[in-house]
XYZ file of C-alpha atoms in Angstrom:
547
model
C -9.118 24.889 20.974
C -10.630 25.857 24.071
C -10.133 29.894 23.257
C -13.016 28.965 20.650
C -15.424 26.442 23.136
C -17.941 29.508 22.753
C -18.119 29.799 18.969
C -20.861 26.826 18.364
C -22.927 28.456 20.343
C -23.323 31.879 19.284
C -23.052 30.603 15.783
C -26.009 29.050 16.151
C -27.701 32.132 16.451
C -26.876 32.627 12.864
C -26.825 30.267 10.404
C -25.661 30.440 7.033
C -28.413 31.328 4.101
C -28.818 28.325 1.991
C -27.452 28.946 -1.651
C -25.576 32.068 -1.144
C -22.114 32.463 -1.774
C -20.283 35.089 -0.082
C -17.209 36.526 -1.536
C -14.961 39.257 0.075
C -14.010 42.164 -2.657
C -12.795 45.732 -3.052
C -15.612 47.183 -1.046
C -15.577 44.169 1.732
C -19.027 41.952 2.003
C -21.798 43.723 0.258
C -25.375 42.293 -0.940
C -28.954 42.314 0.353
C -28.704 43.428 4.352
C -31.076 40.950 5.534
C -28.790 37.793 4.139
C -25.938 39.172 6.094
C -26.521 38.451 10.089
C -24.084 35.033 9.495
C -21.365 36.934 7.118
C -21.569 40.227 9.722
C -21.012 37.231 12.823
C -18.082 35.810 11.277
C -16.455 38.812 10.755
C -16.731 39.614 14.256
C -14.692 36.841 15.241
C -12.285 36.998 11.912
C -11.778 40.515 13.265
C -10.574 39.188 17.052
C -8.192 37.121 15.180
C -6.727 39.851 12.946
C -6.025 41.623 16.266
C -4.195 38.792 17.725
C -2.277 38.373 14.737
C -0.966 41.886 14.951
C -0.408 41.612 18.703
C -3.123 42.752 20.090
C -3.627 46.218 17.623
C -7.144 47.787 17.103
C -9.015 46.226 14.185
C -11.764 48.293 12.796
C -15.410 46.568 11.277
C -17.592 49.026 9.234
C -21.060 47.897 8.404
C -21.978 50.232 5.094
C -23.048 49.582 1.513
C -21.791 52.856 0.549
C -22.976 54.242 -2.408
C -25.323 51.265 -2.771
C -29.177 50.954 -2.749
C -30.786 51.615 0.986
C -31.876 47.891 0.820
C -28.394 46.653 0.924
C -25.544 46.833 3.043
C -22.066 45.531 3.827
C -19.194 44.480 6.477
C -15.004 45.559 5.814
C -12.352 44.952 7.714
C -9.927 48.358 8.770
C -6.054 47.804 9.436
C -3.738 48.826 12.163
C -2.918 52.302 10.238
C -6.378 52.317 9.260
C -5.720 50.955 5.677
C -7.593 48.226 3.835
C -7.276 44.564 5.286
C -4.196 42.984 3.618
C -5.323 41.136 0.583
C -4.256 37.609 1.720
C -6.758 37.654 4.696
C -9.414 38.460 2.053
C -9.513 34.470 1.288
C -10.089 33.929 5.058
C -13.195 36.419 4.908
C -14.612 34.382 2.493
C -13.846 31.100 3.352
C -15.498 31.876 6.784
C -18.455 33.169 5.229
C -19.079 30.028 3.320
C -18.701 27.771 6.220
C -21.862 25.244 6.269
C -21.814 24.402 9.537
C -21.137 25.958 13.045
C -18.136 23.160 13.557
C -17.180 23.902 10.212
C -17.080 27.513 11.475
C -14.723 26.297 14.747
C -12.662 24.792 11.998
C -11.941 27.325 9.786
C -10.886 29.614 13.084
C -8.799 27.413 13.901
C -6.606 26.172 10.533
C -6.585 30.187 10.224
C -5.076 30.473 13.738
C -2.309 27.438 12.868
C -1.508 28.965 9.363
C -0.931 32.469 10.693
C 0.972 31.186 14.252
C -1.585 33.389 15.798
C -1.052 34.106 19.473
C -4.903 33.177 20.993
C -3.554 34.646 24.531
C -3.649 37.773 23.194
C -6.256 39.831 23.929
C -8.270 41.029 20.841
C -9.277 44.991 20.127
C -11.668 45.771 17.872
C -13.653 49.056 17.374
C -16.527 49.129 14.910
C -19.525 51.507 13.480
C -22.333 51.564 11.211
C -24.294 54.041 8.930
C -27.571 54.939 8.767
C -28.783 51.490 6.627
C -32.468 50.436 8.399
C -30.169 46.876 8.639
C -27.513 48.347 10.898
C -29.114 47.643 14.321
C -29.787 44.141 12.961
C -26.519 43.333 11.361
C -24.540 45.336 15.018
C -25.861 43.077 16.829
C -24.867 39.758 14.681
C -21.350 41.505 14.768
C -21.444 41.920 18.743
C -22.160 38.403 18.795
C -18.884 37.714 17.408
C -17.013 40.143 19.186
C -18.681 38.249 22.818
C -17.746 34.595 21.661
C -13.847 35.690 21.691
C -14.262 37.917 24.144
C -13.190 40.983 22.529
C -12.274 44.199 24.187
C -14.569 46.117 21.916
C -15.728 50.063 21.473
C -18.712 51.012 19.229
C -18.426 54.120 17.742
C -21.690 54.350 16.946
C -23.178 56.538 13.527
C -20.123 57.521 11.841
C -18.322 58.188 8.529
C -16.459 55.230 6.492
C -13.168 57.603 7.063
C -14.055 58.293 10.538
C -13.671 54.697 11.272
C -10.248 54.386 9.307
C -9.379 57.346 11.416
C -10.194 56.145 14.543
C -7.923 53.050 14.079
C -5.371 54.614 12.950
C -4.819 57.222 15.553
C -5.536 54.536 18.499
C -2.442 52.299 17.592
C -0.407 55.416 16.619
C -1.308 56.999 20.202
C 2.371 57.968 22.356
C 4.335 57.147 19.366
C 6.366 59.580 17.018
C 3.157 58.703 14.219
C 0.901 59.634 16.591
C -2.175 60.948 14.510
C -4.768 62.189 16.499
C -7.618 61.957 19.256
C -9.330 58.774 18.373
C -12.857 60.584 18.495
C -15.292 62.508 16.713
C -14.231 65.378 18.812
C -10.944 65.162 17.675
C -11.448 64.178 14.169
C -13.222 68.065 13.933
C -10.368 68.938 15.808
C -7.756 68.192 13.446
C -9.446 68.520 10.204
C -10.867 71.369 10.945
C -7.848 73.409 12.591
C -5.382 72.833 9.830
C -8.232 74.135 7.723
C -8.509 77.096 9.263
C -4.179 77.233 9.750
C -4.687 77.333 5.310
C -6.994 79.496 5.119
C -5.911 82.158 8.011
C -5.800 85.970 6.482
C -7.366 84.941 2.576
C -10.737 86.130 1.016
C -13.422 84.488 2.829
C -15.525 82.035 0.375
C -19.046 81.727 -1.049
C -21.618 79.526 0.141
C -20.516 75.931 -0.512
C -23.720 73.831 -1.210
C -23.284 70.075 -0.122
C -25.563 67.197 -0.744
C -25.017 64.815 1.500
C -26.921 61.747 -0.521
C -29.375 61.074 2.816
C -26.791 59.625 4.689
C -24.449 59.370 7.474
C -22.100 62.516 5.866
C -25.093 65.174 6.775
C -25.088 64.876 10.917
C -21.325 64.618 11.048
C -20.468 68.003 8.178
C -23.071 69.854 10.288
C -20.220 68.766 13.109
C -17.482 69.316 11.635
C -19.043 73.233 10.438
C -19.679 73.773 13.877
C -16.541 72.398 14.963
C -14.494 74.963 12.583
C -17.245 78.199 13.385
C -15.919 80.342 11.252
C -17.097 81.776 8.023
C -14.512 80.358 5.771
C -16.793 77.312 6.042
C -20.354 78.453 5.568
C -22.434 75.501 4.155
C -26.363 74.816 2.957
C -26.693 70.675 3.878
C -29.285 69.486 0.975
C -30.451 65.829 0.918
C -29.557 65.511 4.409
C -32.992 62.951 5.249
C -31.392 60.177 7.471
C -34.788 59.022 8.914
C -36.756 58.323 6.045
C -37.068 54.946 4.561
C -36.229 54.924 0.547
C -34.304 57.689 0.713
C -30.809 56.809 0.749
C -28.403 57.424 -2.505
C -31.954 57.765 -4.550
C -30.996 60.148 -7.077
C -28.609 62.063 -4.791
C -25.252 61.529 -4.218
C -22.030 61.380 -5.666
C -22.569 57.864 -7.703
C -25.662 60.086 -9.047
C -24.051 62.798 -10.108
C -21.247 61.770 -11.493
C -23.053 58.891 -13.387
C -25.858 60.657 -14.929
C -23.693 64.147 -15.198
C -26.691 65.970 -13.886
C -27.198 67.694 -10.340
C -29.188 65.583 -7.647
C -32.403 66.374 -6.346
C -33.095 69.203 -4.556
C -30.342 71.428 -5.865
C -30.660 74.115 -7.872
C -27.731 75.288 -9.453
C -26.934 79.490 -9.774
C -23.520 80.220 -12.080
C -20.924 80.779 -9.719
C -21.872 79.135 -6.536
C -19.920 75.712 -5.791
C -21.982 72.461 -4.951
C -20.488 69.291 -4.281
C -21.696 65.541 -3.497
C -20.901 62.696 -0.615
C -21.669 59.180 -1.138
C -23.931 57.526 1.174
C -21.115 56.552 3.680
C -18.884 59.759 3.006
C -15.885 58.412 1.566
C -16.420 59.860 -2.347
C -16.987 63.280 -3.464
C -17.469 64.849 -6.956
C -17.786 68.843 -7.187
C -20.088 71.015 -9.251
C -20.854 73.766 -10.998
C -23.347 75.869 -13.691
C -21.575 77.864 -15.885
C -22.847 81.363 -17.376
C -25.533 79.921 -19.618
C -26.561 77.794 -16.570
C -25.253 74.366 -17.937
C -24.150 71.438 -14.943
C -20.191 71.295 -15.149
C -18.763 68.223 -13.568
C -15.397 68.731 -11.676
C -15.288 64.767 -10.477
C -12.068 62.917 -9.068
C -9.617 62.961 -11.766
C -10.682 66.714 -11.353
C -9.948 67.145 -7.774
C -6.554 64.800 -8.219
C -5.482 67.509 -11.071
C -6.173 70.646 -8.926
C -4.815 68.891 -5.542
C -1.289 67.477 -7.605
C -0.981 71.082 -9.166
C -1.072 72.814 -6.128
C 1.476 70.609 -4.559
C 3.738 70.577 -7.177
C 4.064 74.175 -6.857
C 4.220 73.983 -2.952
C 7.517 71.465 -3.714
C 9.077 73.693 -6.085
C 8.750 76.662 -3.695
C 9.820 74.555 -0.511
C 12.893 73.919 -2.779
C 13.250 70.409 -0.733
C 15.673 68.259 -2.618
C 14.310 64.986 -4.332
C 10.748 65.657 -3.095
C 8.226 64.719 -5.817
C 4.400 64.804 -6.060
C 3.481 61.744 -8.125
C -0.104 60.836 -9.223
C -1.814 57.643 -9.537
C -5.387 56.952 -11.989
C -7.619 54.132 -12.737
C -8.445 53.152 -16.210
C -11.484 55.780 -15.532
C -9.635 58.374 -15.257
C -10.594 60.793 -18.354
C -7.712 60.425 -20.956
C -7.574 64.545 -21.054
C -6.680 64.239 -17.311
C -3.797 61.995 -18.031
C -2.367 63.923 -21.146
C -2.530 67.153 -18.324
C -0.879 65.598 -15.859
C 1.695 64.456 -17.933
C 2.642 67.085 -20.801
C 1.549 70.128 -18.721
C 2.292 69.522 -14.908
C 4.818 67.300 -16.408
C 4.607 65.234 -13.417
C 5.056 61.065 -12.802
C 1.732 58.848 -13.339
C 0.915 55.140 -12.686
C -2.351 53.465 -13.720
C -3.548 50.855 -10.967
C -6.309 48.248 -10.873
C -9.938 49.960 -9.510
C -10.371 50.085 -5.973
C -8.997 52.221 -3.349
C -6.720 49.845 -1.980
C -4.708 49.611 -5.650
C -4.042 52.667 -5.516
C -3.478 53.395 -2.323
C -0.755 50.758 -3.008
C 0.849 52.600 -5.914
C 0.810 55.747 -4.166
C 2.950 54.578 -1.229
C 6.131 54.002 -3.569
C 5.789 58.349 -4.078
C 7.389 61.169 -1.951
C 3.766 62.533 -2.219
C 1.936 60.641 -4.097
C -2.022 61.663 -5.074
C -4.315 59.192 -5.923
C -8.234 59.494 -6.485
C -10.673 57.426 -8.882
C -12.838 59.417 -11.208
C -15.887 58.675 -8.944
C -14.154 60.856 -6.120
C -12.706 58.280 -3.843
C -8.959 59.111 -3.194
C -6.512 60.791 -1.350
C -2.867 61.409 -0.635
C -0.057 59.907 1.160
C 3.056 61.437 2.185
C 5.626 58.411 2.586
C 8.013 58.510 5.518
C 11.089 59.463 3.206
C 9.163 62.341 2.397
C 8.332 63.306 6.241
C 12.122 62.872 6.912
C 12.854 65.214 4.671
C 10.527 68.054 5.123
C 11.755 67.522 8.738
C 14.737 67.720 8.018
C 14.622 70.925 5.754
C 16.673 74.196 6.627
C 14.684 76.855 4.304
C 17.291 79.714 2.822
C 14.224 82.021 2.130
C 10.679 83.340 3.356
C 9.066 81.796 0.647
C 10.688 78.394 1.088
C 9.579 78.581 5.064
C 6.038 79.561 4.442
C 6.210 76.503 1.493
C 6.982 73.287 4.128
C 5.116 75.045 6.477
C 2.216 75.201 4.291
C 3.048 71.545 3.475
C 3.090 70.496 7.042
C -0.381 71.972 7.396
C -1.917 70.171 4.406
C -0.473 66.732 5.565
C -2.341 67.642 8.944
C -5.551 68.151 6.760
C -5.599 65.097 4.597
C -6.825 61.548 5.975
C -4.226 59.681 4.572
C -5.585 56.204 5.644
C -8.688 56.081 3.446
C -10.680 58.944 1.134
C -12.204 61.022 3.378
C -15.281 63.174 1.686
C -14.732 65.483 4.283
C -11.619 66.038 4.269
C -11.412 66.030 0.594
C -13.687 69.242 0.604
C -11.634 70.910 3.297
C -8.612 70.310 0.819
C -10.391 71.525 -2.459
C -11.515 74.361 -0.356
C -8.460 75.521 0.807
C -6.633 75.511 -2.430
C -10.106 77.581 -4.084
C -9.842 79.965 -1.015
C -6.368 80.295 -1.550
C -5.748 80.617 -5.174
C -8.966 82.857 -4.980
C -10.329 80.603 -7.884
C -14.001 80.316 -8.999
C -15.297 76.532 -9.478
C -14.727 78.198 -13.602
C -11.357 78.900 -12.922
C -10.259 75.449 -12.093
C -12.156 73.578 -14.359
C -10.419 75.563 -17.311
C -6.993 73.931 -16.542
C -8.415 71.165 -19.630
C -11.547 70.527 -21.028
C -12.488 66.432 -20.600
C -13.279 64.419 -23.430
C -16.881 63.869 -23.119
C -17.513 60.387 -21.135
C -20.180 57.773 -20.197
C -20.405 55.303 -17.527
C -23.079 52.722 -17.973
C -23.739 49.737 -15.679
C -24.988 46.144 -17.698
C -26.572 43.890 -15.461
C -25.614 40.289 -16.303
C -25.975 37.024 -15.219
C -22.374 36.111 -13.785
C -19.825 38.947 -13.113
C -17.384 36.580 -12.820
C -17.052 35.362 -15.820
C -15.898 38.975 -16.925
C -12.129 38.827 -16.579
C -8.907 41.668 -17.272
C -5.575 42.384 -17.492
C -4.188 46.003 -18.049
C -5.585 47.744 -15.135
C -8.306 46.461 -15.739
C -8.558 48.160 -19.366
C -8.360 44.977 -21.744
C -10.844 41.731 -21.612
C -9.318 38.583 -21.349
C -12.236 36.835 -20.718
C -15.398 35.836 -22.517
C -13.431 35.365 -25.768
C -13.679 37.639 -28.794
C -15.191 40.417 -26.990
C -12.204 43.340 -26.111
C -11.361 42.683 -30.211
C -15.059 43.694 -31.377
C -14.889 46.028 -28.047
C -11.919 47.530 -29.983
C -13.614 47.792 -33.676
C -15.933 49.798 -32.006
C -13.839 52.359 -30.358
C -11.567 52.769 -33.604
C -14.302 53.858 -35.272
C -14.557 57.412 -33.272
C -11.891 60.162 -33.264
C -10.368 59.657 -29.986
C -12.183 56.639 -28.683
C -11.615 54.646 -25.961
C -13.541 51.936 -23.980
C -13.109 49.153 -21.988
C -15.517 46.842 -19.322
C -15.093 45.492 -16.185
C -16.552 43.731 -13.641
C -18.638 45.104 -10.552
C -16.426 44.915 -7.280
C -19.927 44.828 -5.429
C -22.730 44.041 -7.525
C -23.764 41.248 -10.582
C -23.208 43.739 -13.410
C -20.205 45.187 -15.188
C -19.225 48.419 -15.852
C -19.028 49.878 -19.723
C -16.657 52.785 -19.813
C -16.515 55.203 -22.774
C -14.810 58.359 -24.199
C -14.433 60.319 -27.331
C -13.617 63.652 -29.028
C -17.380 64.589 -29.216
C -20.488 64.076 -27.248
C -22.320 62.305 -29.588
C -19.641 59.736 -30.700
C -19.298 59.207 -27.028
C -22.781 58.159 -26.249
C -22.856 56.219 -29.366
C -19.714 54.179 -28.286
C -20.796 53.794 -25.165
C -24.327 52.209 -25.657
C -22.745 49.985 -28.566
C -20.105 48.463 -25.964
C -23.211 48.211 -23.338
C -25.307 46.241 -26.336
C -22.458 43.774 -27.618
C -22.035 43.332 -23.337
C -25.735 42.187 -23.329
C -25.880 40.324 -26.149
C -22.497 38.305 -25.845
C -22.308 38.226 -22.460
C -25.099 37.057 -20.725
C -27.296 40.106 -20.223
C -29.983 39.583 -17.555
C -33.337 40.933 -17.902
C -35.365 43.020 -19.868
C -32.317 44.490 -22.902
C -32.218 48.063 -22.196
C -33.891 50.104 -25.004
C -30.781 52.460 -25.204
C -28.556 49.808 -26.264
C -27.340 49.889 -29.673
């Protein structure tokens, strides 16, 4: 096709690492930065022909690795409404990025461009941004490459925030329509965030100190924004771990992964009972909170958490609004802490779905809710308000003062969530308007239910794929014979519970664990990681911990 007569040429520029497979997952394209230039090219030009499919609507490229190691990094493709790319172009991602051959590349455009009855007159829009990665200018410019051979109408965004991305998308192809959602810039991300913030907060006790680490990465430059956007002290904040120019740095014990892994604070925070802390990932999208209680012990207050406080306040927000057949709803991973579930069930007595990991799972399940709040354990998550739910706060007449303050309320809090992706940002701005507003302690919250102590372990092995589930993700099917022994273990502690999955991003798999005490826990856990190891193909050196 001649729309494609430049492709050969700039593919040249960046051929294919011999003996890699590339595979697009949860988290997009994610491995060593430096084996990425051809993947990051091809995305370029997979993301001109997702615009053209969708007549010409923004598409959005992020290059992040997240809450990976500084030495890697990644490439995902954002949606019109600034959602995950639909799962059946996932298999075009990775086809592309496996292409041998720059013809072979041509190809693959094209048979993508026949199967989808793709429009090549259209003019493509993409927008794109990195983080802070040392690989970004590298990698940005293998992307631009892509964007030039289909001639892309194209706008770089620059350093920015996973969710500022998903934002950006999603308020340019909303613009001068009833969804409109915003200014598409970082101007009027603060703008809108930070407003119905301060709309919540208006006339309450003003707040503590919050304490933020922002894992060295791209979240530190843009909360400083967004605190001087707001400029008012209902949002005072100390930035720790905010080192963007120094190489190693990145997600090294800091950062929400950190914390809420190893249940400890991150480096360069020290922790007074009663102040509030919290964490960011590298690229902003996750956050876990913090606390020390009176004897000066870490408390964790991580995603299932922040879903529990967020659905609680809600629910009572509903009831008040006194909005017929509006219901909050809440969606978990097979992470979530099984005290979390029992709460959100038997006490808040409120509907809850289990979905697969990954944001886009549960973003999924959430969309089938009036209101439905959804947030992994590791702090990624948000909510959505579906548009039977906007028609009918819209279309409420409220009989009271209480019931008008109530949708009012709820009209501000939709204005303050990102609902296109977890926002770390605007996560805290939630958690900190129901604190402020409930005039709760980090304490207070946390004493809704005690968790059942847990461990998260990661076992490096030699082929993640080989690891396969059904359930959620919460029962092996595959290699044989290990979810029964996996079970035999568990049964043996009060309350246990354990399953393992596989890595979205990385050659490992994950070994969750619970039980009724601390010790049973850990035990559990670091049997599970040592029958992983041993039956499974650990790589390496066999952890000493591993029973």
């Amino acid at each position: 096709m001649a729309v494609f007569e430049n492709v050969s040429q700039y593919s040249a520029k960046h051929p294919k690492p011999a003996g890699i497979t590339f595979a697009y997952g949860t988290a997009g394209f994610r491995t060593i930065g430096e084996t990425l230039g051809s993947t990051v090219f091809r995305v370029g030009l997979l993301a001109a022909l997702r615009s053209q499919s969708k007549k010409g609507k923004a598409i959005g490229v992020m290059i992040t690795a997240s809450h990976n190691h500084e030495r890697d990094n990644g490439i995902k493709l954002v949606d019109p409404m600034g959602e995950m790319l639909q799962q059946s172009w996932e298999g075009y991602c990775s086809e592309m990025a496996n292409a041998e051959t720059d013809d072979q590349v041509v190809q693959v455009l094209t048979s993508i461009a026949q199967a989808e009855g793709i429009d090549l007159s259209v003019t493509p829009r993409v927008v794109y941004a990195r983080d802070t990665r040392p690989s970004g200018p590298m990698l940005q410019a293998a992307l631009e490459d892509g964007l030039a051979a289909l001639a892309v109408d194209a706008t770089n965004y620059g350093i920015v925030t996973t969710p500022q991305l998903h934002y950006f998308v999603r308020c340019l192809n909303t613009a001068g329509t009833p969804a409109a959602y915003g200014e598409p810039t970082e101007a009027g991300y603060y703008e809108k965030y930070g407003q119905a913030f301060l709309r919540l907060v208006d006339g309450r006790p003003t707040p503590t100190t919050l304490y933020i680490d922002a894992a060295n990465g791209v979240g530190a430059p843009q909360v400083r924004k967004l605190a001087a956007a707001i400029n008012s002290p209902y949002f005072n904040i100390d930035v720790r771990n905010s080192d963007t120019e120094t190489l190693g740095k990145l997600n090294i014990d800091c950062g929400a992964d950190y914390v809420k892994s190893n249940q400890r604070q991150p480096v360069g925070m020290t922790m007074q009972p009663g102040a509030r802390y919290c964490s960011f990932d590298g690229d902003a999208d996750r956050i876990v909170y913090y606390y020390a209680d009176e004897s000066g012990a870490f408390c964790l207050l991580d995603g299932d958490k922040i879903s529990t406080l967020i659905a609680t306040y809600l629910r009572d927000l509903v009831s008040t609004a006194g909005v017929e057949d509006l219901e909050v709803g809440v969606v978990q991973t097979a992470y979530a802490n099984g005290s979390s579930t029992s709460y959100i069930k038997d006490t808040l007595q409120l509907p809850t779905v289990f979905a697969k990991t990954g944001v886009k799972h549960l973003h999924h399940e959430a969309e089938k809710m009036s209101i439905g709040v959804y947030f992994e354990a590791n702090g990624h998550g948000t909510v959505l308000f579906n548009t039977s739910a906007v028609a009918k706060l819209q279309a409420a007449t409220p009989q009271t003062p209480a019931q008008a303050d109530a949708i009012k309320r709820l009209w501000n809090l939709r204005d303050l969530i990102n609902e296109s992706v977890g926002d770390a940002m605007a996560d805290m701005l939630l958690v900190e308007t129901i604190l402020i507003c409930k005039d709760w302690t980090p304490a207070q919250w946390d004493a809704a239910y005690n968790d059942m102590p847990s461990r998260l372990l990661k076992v490096v092995v030699a082929d993640r794929n080989l690891f396969k589930t059904t359930n959620a993700e919460q029962t092996l099917t595959s290699p044989d014979n290990l979810q029964p022994f996996i079970d035999s273990l568990a049964a043996k502690f009060p309350r246990g519970r354990s399953f393992v999955r596989p890595s979205g991003t990385e050659d490992a798999v994950r070994v969750y664990a619970e039980a009724a005490t601390r010790t049973d826990c850990d035990q559990l856990a670091y049997s599970v990681a040592g029958a992983v190891f041993d039956r499974a193909g650990g790589r390496g050196e066999r952890p000493a911990e591993f029973l």
